[in-house]
Amino acid sequence: MRILLVEDERRLADALEYILKKNHFIVDAAYDGINGQDMAETGIYDLIILDRMLPGKEGVEILKYLRSKKITSAVIILTAKDAVPCRIEGLDAGADDYLIKPFSTEELMARIRALGRRSHHKVPSDLFQIGDFTFDPKSCEGRYKDKHVRFTLKETQLLELLLRNAGQVLTKEQILERVWGFDSEVEMNAIEIYIYYVRKKLNALNSSLSISTIRGIGYCLKEAEHVLENTNNINTL
Ligand code: CA
């Protein structure tokens, strides 16, 4: 799950970024309203944590703009104002939730989980299941029948992205941007290395999932077509 944090109080922003990353989220941060809006408008975020009082552009104005551009990312507004009209204003503008400062990080994490449980938003549920294969990004663990394997954090983020877009081709640029972040200095061949590791672990599970290389473009995760072992026996059934 990819989160954009727009918060100008640097200490708070850094603390939130740290705790979100520790909880295995991919986090980008913006420290003013203009950059925040530009990044949010890319539409690549599952969740935007948006402060109200920001230099450049006010949070609720950013939110109204994003909704007018049909950006459907879930949004949690952070606000120091606890007056009822301010909360209503935020929710009316298209926020999914709000938090009044100061708040505990536990409460923020609970709100994020709650958003994840509401299915109408892009914030996904925690567990992936394709056929007999299950993958839990929280524990970084993949299971297939009675076998299980643990993925590293980067492998987990990569596999989660591929699973979320199963059947679709992801370009190397998309993978780099979404797994390593905008400002990453990671080279393209790092993707190939991580794809190799993830493939190796999927193979170790004997799962039916495979990652195809689309030459010159990127990668696509698919469930391999099942070989109908019993085809010859059908007539005898
Ligand atoms: Ca602020």
CSV table of C-alpha atoms and ligand atoms in Angstrom, one decimal:
chain,number,residue,atom,x,y,z
A,1,MET,CA,0.0,0.0,0.0
A,2,ARG,CA,1.3,3.4,-1.0
A,3,ILE,CA,0.8,6.5,1.1
A,4,LEU,CA,1.4,10.1,0.5
A,5,LEU,CA,2.0,12.2,3.5
A,6,VAL,CA,1.5,16.0,3.1
A,7,GLU,CA,2.6,17.7,6.3
A,8,ASP,CA,4.7,20.9,6.8
A,9,GLU,CA,5.7,20.3,10.4
A,10,ARG,CA,8.9,18.5,9.6
A,11,ARG,CA,9.3,16.7,13.0
A,12,LEU,CA,5.8,15.3,12.8
A,13,ALA,CA,6.2,14.4,9.1
A,14,ASP,CA,9.5,12.6,9.8
A,15,ALA,CA,8.0,10.7,12.8
A,16,LEU,CA,4.9,9.7,10.8
A,17,GLU,CA,7.0,8.6,7.8
A,18,TYR,CA,9.2,6.5,10.1
A,19,ILE,CA,6.2,4.8,11.8
A,20,LEU,CA,4.4,4.1,8.5
A,21,LYS,CA,7.5,2.6,6.9
A,22,LYS,CA,8.0,0.5,9.9
A,23,ASN,CA,4.5,-0.8,9.3
A,24,HIS,CA,5.6,-1.8,5.8
A,25,PHE,CA,3.9,1.0,3.9
A,26,ILE,CA,5.5,2.7,1.0
A,27,VAL,CA,5.6,6.4,1.9
A,28,ASP,CA,6.3,9.6,0.0
A,29,ALA,CA,6.3,12.9,1.8
A,30,ALA,CA,5.6,16.5,0.7
A,31,TYR,CA,6.1,19.4,3.0
A,32,ASP,CA,3.9,22.1,1.3
A,33,GLY,CA,0.6,22.3,-0.4
A,34,ILE,CA,1.8,22.8,-4.0
A,35,ASN,CA,4.1,19.8,-4.1
A,36,GLY,CA,1.6,17.8,-2.1
A,37,GLN,CA,-1.1,18.5,-4.7
A,38,ASP,CA,1.2,17.7,-7.6
A,39,MET,CA,2.2,14.3,-6.2
A,40,ALA,CA,-1.3,13.5,-5.2
A,41,GLU,CA,-2.6,14.2,-8.7
A,42,THR,CA,-0.5,11.4,-10.1
A,43,GLY,CA,-3.2,9.1,-8.7
A,44,ILE,CA,-0.8,6.4,-7.6
A,45,TYR,CA,-1.5,6.6,-3.9
A,46,ASP,CA,-3.9,4.3,-2.0
A,47,LEU,CA,-4.1,6.8,0.8
A,48,ILE,CA,-3.2,10.5,1.3
A,49,ILE,CA,-2.7,11.8,4.8
A,50,LEU,CA,-3.3,15.5,4.3
A,51,ASP,CA,-2.6,18.3,6.8
A,52,ARG,CA,-5.1,21.3,6.6
A,53,MET,CA,-2.8,24.2,7.4
A,54,LEU,CA,-0.1,24.1,4.8
A,55,PRO,CA,2.1,26.7,3.1
A,56,GLY,CA,1.2,27.1,-0.6
A,57,LYS,CA,-2.3,25.6,-0.6
A,58,GLU,CA,-4.7,24.7,2.2
A,59,GLY,CA,-5.5,21.0,2.7
A,60,VAL,CA,-9.2,21.1,2.0
A,61,GLU,CA,-8.7,23.1,-1.1
A,62,ILE,CA,-6.2,20.4,-2.3
A,63,LEU,CA,-8.8,17.8,-1.5
A,64,LYS,CA,-11.5,19.6,-3.5
A,65,TYR,CA,-9.2,19.9,-6.4
A,66,LEU,CA,-8.3,16.2,-6.3
A,67,ARG,CA,-11.9,15.0,-6.2
A,68,SER,CA,-12.7,17.4,-9.1
A,69,LYS,CA,-9.9,15.5,-11.0
A,70,LYS,CA,-11.5,12.2,-10.1
A,71,ILE,CA,-8.6,11.1,-7.9
A,72,THR,CA,-10.2,8.4,-5.7
A,73,SER,CA,-7.3,7.9,-3.2
A,74,ALA,CA,-8.6,7.6,0.3
A,75,VAL,CA,-7.9,10.7,2.3
A,76,ILE,CA,-7.4,11.3,6.0
A,77,ILE,CA,-7.3,15.0,6.9
A,78,LEU,CA,-5.1,16.1,9.8
A,79,THR,CA,-6.5,19.2,11.6
A,80,ALA,CA,-5.6,21.2,14.6
A,81,LYS,CA,-9.1,22.7,14.5
A,82,ASP,CA,-11.5,20.6,16.4
A,83,ALA,CA,-14.6,22.8,15.8
A,84,VAL,CA,-17.5,20.8,14.3
A,85,PRO,CA,-17.8,23.0,11.1
A,86,CYS,CA,-14.2,22.4,10.2
A,87,ARG,CA,-14.7,18.6,10.4
A,88,ILE,CA,-17.8,18.8,8.3
A,89,GLU,CA,-16.0,21.0,5.7
A,90,GLY,CA,-13.3,18.3,5.4
A,91,LEU,CA,-15.7,15.4,5.0
A,92,ASP,CA,-17.9,17.4,2.6
A,93,ALA,CA,-14.9,18.0,0.4
A,94,GLY,CA,-14.4,14.3,0.1
A,95,ALA,CA,-12.3,13.2,3.0
A,96,ASP,CA,-12.8,9.7,4.3
A,97,ASP,CA,-11.7,10.4,7.8
A,98,TYR,CA,-10.0,13.1,9.9
A,99,LEU,CA,-7.7,13.2,12.9
A,100,ILE,CA,-7.4,16.1,15.3
A,101,LYS,CA,-3.9,17.0,16.3
A,102,PRO,CA,-2.3,16.0,18.6
A,103,PHE,CA,-3.2,12.3,17.9
A,104,SER,CA,-1.4,9.0,18.8
A,105,THR,CA,0.2,7.0,16.0
A,106,GLU,CA,-1.8,4.0,17.3
A,107,GLU,CA,-5.0,5.9,16.4
A,108,LEU,CA,-3.7,6.8,13.0
A,109,MET,CA,-2.8,3.2,12.3
A,110,ALA,CA,-6.3,2.1,13.5
A,111,ARG,CA,-7.9,4.6,11.1
A,112,ILE,CA,-5.8,3.3,8.2
A,113,ARG,CA,-6.8,-0.3,9.0
A,114,ALA,CA,-10.4,0.8,9.2
A,115,LEU,CA,-10.2,2.4,5.8
A,116,GLY,CA,-8.7,-0.8,4.5
A,117,ARG,CA,-11.8,-2.7,5.6
A,118,ARG,CA,-14.1,-0.5,3.7
A,119,SER,CA,-14.2,-2.1,0.3
A,120,HIS,CA,-15.4,0.9,-1.9
A,121,HIS,CA,-12.0,2.5,-1.7
A,122,LYS,CA,-8.7,1.6,-3.2
A,123,VAL,CA,-7.1,0.9,0.2
A,124,PRO,CA,-6.8,-2.8,-0.1
A,125,SER,CA,-7.3,-5.5,2.4
A,126,ASP,CA,-4.3,-7.1,3.9
A,127,LEU,CA,-4.3,-10.7,2.5
A,128,PHE,CA,-3.9,-11.7,-1.1
A,129,GLN,CA,-5.3,-15.0,-2.3
A,130,ILE,CA,-4.9,-16.5,-5.8
A,131,GLY,CA,-6.0,-20.1,-6.0
A,132,ASP,CA,-4.2,-21.9,-3.2
A,133,PHE,CA,-1.5,-19.2,-2.9
A,134,THR,CA,-1.9,-16.7,-0.1
A,135,PHE,CA,0.4,-13.8,0.7
A,136,ASP,CA,0.4,-11.6,3.8
A,137,PRO,CA,2.3,-8.4,3.3
A,138,LYS,CA,2.3,-7.7,7.0
A,139,SER,CA,4.2,-10.9,7.9
A,140,CYS,CA,6.0,-10.9,4.5
A,141,GLU,CA,4.9,-14.5,4.2
A,142,GLY,CA,3.7,-16.5,1.2
A,143,ARG,CA,2.0,-19.8,1.5
A,144,TYR,CA,1.1,-22.5,-1.0
A,145,LYS,CA,-0.6,-25.6,0.4
A,146,ASP,CA,1.6,-26.8,3.2
A,147,LYS,CA,4.7,-24.8,2.2
A,148,HIS,CA,5.6,-21.3,3.2
A,149,VAL,CA,8.3,-18.8,2.5
A,150,ARG,CA,9.3,-15.5,3.9
A,151,PHE,CA,10.0,-12.5,1.7
A,152,THR,CA,12.3,-9.5,2.5
A,153,LEU,CA,10.7,-6.1,2.8
A,154,LYS,CA,11.5,-5.0,-0.7
A,155,GLU,CA,10.5,-8.4,-2.1
A,156,THR,CA,7.2,-8.0,-0.3
A,157,GLN,CA,6.6,-4.5,-1.7
A,158,LEU,CA,7.4,-5.8,-5.2
A,159,LEU,CA,5.2,-8.9,-4.9
A,160,GLU,CA,2.4,-6.8,-3.4
A,161,LEU,CA,2.5,-4.5,-6.4
A,162,LEU,CA,2.6,-7.4,-8.9
A,163,LEU,CA,-0.3,-9.1,-7.1
A,164,ARG,CA,-2.4,-6.0,-7.0
A,165,ASN,CA,-1.9,-5.7,-10.8
A,166,ALA,CA,-2.1,-9.4,-11.5
A,167,GLY,CA,-2.6,-10.1,-15.2
A,168,GLN,CA,-1.4,-6.6,-16.2
A,169,VAL,CA,2.0,-5.6,-17.5
A,170,LEU,CA,3.9,-3.2,-15.2
A,171,THR,CA,6.7,-1.2,-16.8
A,172,LYS,CA,10.1,-1.1,-15.1
A,173,GLU,CA,9.5,2.7,-14.5
A,174,GLN,CA,6.2,2.0,-12.7
A,175,ILE,CA,7.8,-0.6,-10.5
A,176,LEU,CA,10.8,1.6,-9.7
A,177,GLU,CA,8.5,4.5,-8.9
A,178,ARG,CA,6.1,2.6,-6.8
A,179,VAL,CA,8.5,0.3,-4.9
A,180,TRP,CA,11.5,2.5,-4.5
A,181,GLY,CA,9.9,5.9,-4.7
A,182,PHE,CA,10.2,9.0,-6.8
A,183,ASP,CA,13.6,10.2,-5.6
A,184,SER,CA,15.2,6.8,-5.6
A,185,GLU,CA,18.7,6.4,-6.9
A,186,VAL,CA,18.2,2.7,-7.4
A,187,GLU,CA,19.2,1.5,-10.9
A,188,MET,CA,16.9,-0.3,-13.2
A,189,ASN,CA,18.8,-3.6,-12.9
A,190,ALA,CA,18.0,-3.7,-9.2
A,191,ILE,CA,14.4,-4.5,-10.4
A,192,GLU,CA,15.7,-7.5,-12.3
A,193,ILE,CA,17.6,-8.7,-9.3
A,194,TYR,CA,14.5,-8.5,-7.0
A,195,ILE,CA,12.3,-10.1,-9.7
A,196,TYR,CA,14.8,-12.9,-9.7
A,197,TYR,CA,14.6,-13.4,-5.9
A,198,VAL,CA,10.8,-13.2,-5.9
A,199,ARG,CA,10.6,-15.7,-8.7
A,200,LYS,CA,12.9,-18.0,-6.9
A,201,LYS,CA,10.8,-18.0,-3.8
A,202,LEU,CA,7.5,-18.5,-5.8
A,203,ASN,CA,9.2,-21.5,-7.5
A,204,ALA,CA,10.3,-22.8,-4.1
A,205,LEU,CA,6.7,-22.9,-3.1
A,206,ASN,CA,5.8,-24.7,-6.3
A,207,SER,CA,2.9,-22.2,-6.6
A,208,SER,CA,1.0,-21.7,-9.8
A,209,LEU,CA,2.1,-18.0,-9.9
A,210,SER,CA,4.7,-16.9,-12.4
A,211,ILE,CA,6.2,-13.6,-13.3
A,212,SER,CA,6.7,-13.2,-17.1
A,213,THR,CA,9.3,-10.9,-18.5
A,214,ILE,CA,7.8,-8.7,-21.2
A,215,ARG,CA,10.9,-7.9,-23.1
A,216,GLY,CA,11.8,-4.2,-23.3
A,217,ILE,CA,8.8,-3.3,-21.2
A,218,GLY,CA,8.5,-4.9,-17.8
A,219,TYR,CA,6.8,-7.7,-16.0
A,220,CYS,CA,3.5,-9.4,-15.5
A,221,LEU,CA,2.4,-11.7,-12.8
A,222,LYS,CA,0.0,-14.5,-13.8
A,223,GLU,CA,-1.4,-17.6,-12.5
A,224,ALA,CA,0.0,-20.3,-14.7
A,225,GLU,CA,-2.5,-22.2,-16.7
A,226,HIS,CA,-3.3,-25.4,-14.9
A,227,VAL,CA,-2.4,-28.5,-16.7
A,228,LEU,CA,-5.4,-30.7,-16.7
A,229,GLU,CA,-3.8,-33.8,-15.5
A,230,ASN,CA,-6.9,-35.8,-15.6
A,231,THR,CA,-8.0,-34.8,-19.1
A,232,ASN,CA,-7.6,-38.4,-20.4
A,233,ASN,CA,-9.8,-39.7,-17.7
A,234,ILE,CA,-12.8,-37.5,-18.2
A,235,ASN,CA,-14.6,-40.0,-20.4
A,236,THR,CA,-14.2,-42.7,-17.9
A,237,LEU,CA,-15.8,-40.7,-15.1
B,1,CA,CA,0.5,22.5,9.2
